[in-house]
Each structure stands twice: as C-alpha cells, then as structure tokens.
PDB file of C-alpha atoms in Angstrom:
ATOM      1  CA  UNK A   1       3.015   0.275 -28.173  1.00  0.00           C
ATOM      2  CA  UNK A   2       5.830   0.021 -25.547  1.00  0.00           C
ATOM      3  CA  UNK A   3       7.048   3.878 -27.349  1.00  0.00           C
ATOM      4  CA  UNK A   4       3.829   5.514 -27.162  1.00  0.00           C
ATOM      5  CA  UNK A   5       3.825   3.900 -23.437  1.00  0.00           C
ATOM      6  CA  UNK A   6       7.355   5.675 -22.896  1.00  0.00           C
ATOM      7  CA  UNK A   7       5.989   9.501 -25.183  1.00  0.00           C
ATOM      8  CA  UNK A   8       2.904   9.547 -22.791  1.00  0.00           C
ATOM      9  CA  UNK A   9       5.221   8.823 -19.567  1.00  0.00           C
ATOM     10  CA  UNK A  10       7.631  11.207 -20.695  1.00  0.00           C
ATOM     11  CA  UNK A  11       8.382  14.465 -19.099  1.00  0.00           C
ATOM     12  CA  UNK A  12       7.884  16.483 -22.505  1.00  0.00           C
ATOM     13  CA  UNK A  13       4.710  15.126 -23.101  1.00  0.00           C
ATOM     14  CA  UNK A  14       3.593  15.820 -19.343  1.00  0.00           C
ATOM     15  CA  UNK A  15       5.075  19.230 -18.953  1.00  0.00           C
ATOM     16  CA  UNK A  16       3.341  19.869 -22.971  1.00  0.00           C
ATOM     17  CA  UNK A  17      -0.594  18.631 -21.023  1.00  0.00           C
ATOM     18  CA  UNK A  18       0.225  20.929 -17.717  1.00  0.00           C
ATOM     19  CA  UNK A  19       0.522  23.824 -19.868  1.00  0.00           C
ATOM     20  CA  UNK A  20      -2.435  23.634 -21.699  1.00  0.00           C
ATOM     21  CA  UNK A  21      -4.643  22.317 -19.244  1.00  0.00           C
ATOM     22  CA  UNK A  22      -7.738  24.580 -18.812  1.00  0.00           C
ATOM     23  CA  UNK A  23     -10.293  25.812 -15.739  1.00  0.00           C
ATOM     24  CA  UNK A  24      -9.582  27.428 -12.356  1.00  0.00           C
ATOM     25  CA  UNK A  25     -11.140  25.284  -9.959  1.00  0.00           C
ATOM     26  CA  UNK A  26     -11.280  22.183 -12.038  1.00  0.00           C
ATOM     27  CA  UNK A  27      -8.448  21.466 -15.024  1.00  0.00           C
ATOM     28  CA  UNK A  28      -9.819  19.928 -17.876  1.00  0.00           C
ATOM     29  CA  UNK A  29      -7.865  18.510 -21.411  1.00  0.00           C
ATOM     30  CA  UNK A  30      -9.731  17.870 -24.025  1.00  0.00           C
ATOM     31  CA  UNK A  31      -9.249  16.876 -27.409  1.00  0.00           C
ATOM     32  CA  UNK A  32      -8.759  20.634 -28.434  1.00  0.00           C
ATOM     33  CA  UNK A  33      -5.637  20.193 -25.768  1.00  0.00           C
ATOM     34  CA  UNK A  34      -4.726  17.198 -27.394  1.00  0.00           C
ATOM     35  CA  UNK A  35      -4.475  18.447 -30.675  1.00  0.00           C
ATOM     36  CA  UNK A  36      -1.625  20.821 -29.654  1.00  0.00           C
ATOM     37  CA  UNK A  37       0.774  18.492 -28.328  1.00  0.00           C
ATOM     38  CA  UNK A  38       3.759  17.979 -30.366  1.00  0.00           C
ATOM     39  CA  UNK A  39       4.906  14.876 -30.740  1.00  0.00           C
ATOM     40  CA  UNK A  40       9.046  13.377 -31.700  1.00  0.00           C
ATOM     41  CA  UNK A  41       8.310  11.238 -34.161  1.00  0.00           C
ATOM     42  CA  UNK A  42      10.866   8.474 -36.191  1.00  0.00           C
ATOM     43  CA  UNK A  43      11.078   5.503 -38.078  1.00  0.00           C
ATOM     44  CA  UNK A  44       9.957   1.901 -37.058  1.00  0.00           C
ATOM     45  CA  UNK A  45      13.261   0.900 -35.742  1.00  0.00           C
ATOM     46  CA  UNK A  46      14.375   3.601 -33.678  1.00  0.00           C
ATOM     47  CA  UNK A  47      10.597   3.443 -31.901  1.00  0.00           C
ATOM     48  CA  UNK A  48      10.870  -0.010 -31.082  1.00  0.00           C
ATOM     49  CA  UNK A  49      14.368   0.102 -29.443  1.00  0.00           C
ATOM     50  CA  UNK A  50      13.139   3.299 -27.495  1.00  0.00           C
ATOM     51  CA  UNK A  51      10.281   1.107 -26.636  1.00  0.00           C
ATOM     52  CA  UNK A  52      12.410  -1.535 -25.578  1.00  0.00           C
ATOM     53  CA  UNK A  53      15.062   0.305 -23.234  1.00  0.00           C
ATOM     54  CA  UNK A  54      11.639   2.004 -21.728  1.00  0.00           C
ATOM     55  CA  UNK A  55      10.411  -1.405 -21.146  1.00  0.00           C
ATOM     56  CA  UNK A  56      13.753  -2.581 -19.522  1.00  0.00           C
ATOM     57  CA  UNK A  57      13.982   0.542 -17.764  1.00  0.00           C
ATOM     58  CA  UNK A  58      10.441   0.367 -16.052  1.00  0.00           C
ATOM     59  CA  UNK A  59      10.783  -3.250 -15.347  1.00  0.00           C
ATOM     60  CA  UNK A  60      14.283  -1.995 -13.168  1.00  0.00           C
ATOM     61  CA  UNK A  61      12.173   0.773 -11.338  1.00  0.00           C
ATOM     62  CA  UNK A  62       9.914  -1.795 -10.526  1.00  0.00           C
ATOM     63  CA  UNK A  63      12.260  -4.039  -9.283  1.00  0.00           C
ATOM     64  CA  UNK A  64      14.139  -1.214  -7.499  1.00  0.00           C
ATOM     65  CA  UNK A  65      11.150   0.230  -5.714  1.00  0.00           C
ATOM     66  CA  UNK A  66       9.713  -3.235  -4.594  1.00  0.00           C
ATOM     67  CA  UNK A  67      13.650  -3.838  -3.171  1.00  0.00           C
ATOM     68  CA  UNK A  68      13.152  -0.836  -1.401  1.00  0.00           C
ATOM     69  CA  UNK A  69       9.548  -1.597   0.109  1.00  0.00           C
ATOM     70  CA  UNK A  70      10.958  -4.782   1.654  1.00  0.00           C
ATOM     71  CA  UNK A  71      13.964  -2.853   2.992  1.00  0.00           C
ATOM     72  CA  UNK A  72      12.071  -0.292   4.776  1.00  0.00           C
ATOM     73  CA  UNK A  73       9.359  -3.222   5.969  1.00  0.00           C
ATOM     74  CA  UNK A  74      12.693  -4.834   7.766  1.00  0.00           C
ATOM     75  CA  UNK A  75      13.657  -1.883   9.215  1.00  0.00           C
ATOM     76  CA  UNK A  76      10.418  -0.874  10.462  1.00  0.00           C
ATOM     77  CA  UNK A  77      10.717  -4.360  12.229  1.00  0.00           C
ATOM     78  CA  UNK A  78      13.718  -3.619  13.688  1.00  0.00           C
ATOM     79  CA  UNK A  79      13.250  -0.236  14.782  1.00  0.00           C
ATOM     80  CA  UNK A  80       9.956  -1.721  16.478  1.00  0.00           C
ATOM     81  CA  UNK A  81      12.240  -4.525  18.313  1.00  0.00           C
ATOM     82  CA  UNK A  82      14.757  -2.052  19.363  1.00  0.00           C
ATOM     83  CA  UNK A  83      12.289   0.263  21.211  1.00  0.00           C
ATOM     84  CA  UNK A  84      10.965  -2.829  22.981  1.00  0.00           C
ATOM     85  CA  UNK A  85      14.098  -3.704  24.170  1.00  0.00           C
ATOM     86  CA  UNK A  86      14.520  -0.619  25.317  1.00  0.00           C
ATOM     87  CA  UNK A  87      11.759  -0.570  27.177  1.00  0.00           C
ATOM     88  CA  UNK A  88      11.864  -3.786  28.339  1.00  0.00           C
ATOM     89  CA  UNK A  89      15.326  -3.085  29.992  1.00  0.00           C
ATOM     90  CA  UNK A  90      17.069  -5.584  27.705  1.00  0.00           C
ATOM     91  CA  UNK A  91      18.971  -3.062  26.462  1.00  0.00           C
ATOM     92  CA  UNK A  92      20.556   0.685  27.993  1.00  0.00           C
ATOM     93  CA  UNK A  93      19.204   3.303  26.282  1.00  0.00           C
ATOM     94  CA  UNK A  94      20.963   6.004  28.376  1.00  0.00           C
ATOM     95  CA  UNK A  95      23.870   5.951  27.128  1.00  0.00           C
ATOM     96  CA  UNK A  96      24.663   7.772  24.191  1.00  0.00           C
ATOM     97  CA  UNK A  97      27.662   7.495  21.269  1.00  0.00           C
ATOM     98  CA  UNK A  98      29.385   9.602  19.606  1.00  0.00           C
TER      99      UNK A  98
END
C-alpha cells in the first residue's frame, strides 16, 4: 500500500490526471480518465522498498514542517514582544543599524 500511496502522490501521476481532466467551468475525472493513466510498474521487492523510503520520507516532511510551525509560532511571539517594547519605550526604536 505504502507504493501506491507514493504513485498517487507522485508528480507523474498528478501531472498524467491534470492533463486529462475534463469541463470548462467544472473539471471532472472519471473512470474513462482513469483508464488512461500509465502506471511504472515492478516486482514485489522493489515496490515495497519504494514504499518504504516514501514512508520515511513523508514521516521527515512531517517532522520538518511541524519544526517549522513551532519556529515561526516563536517568532511571531517575539516579533509581538519587540513591538511592545517599542512602544512601551523599553526599547529605542529610532535608531537604525547598518
């Protein structure tokens, strides 16, 4: 499952569905579509150790992004702090550095 998870994600696979997606005002893909889309295909092994790196992979981006959330949360914070002691008059915000 985890390489038919990484084939659906995959960019061939999307770019392969944006092509033949049908309709003006609203795209549709139907099983028509569906039966168009060509697929990489190999043995047992080789799926399951795609599968795995994809799994590892996504786990990492998901790691990676949440990492990032919290990063931008704290600076957020800080930036928020920083303009109140600036306004405040804790701090000089008039001068400037080059």
């Amino acid at each position: 499952m985890p390489y038919v998870e990484a084939l659906l994600a995959s960019s061939g696979f999307v770019r392969q569905i944006d092509q033949l997606k049908a309709g003006m005002g609203m795209q549709h893909f139907g099983p028509t579509h569906l039966a168009q889309i060509r697929v990489p295909w190999s043995d047992a092994s080789e799926q399951k150790c795609i599968g795995d790196n994809y799994a590892i992979l996504l786990q990492e981006a998901s790691e990676i992004s949440e990492r990032v959330r919290r990063v931008v949360a704290l600076l957020e914070e800080r930036r928020l702090a920083l303009i109140a002691s600036a306004v405040s008059g804790q701090i000089d915000a008039t001068t400037v550095r080059e």
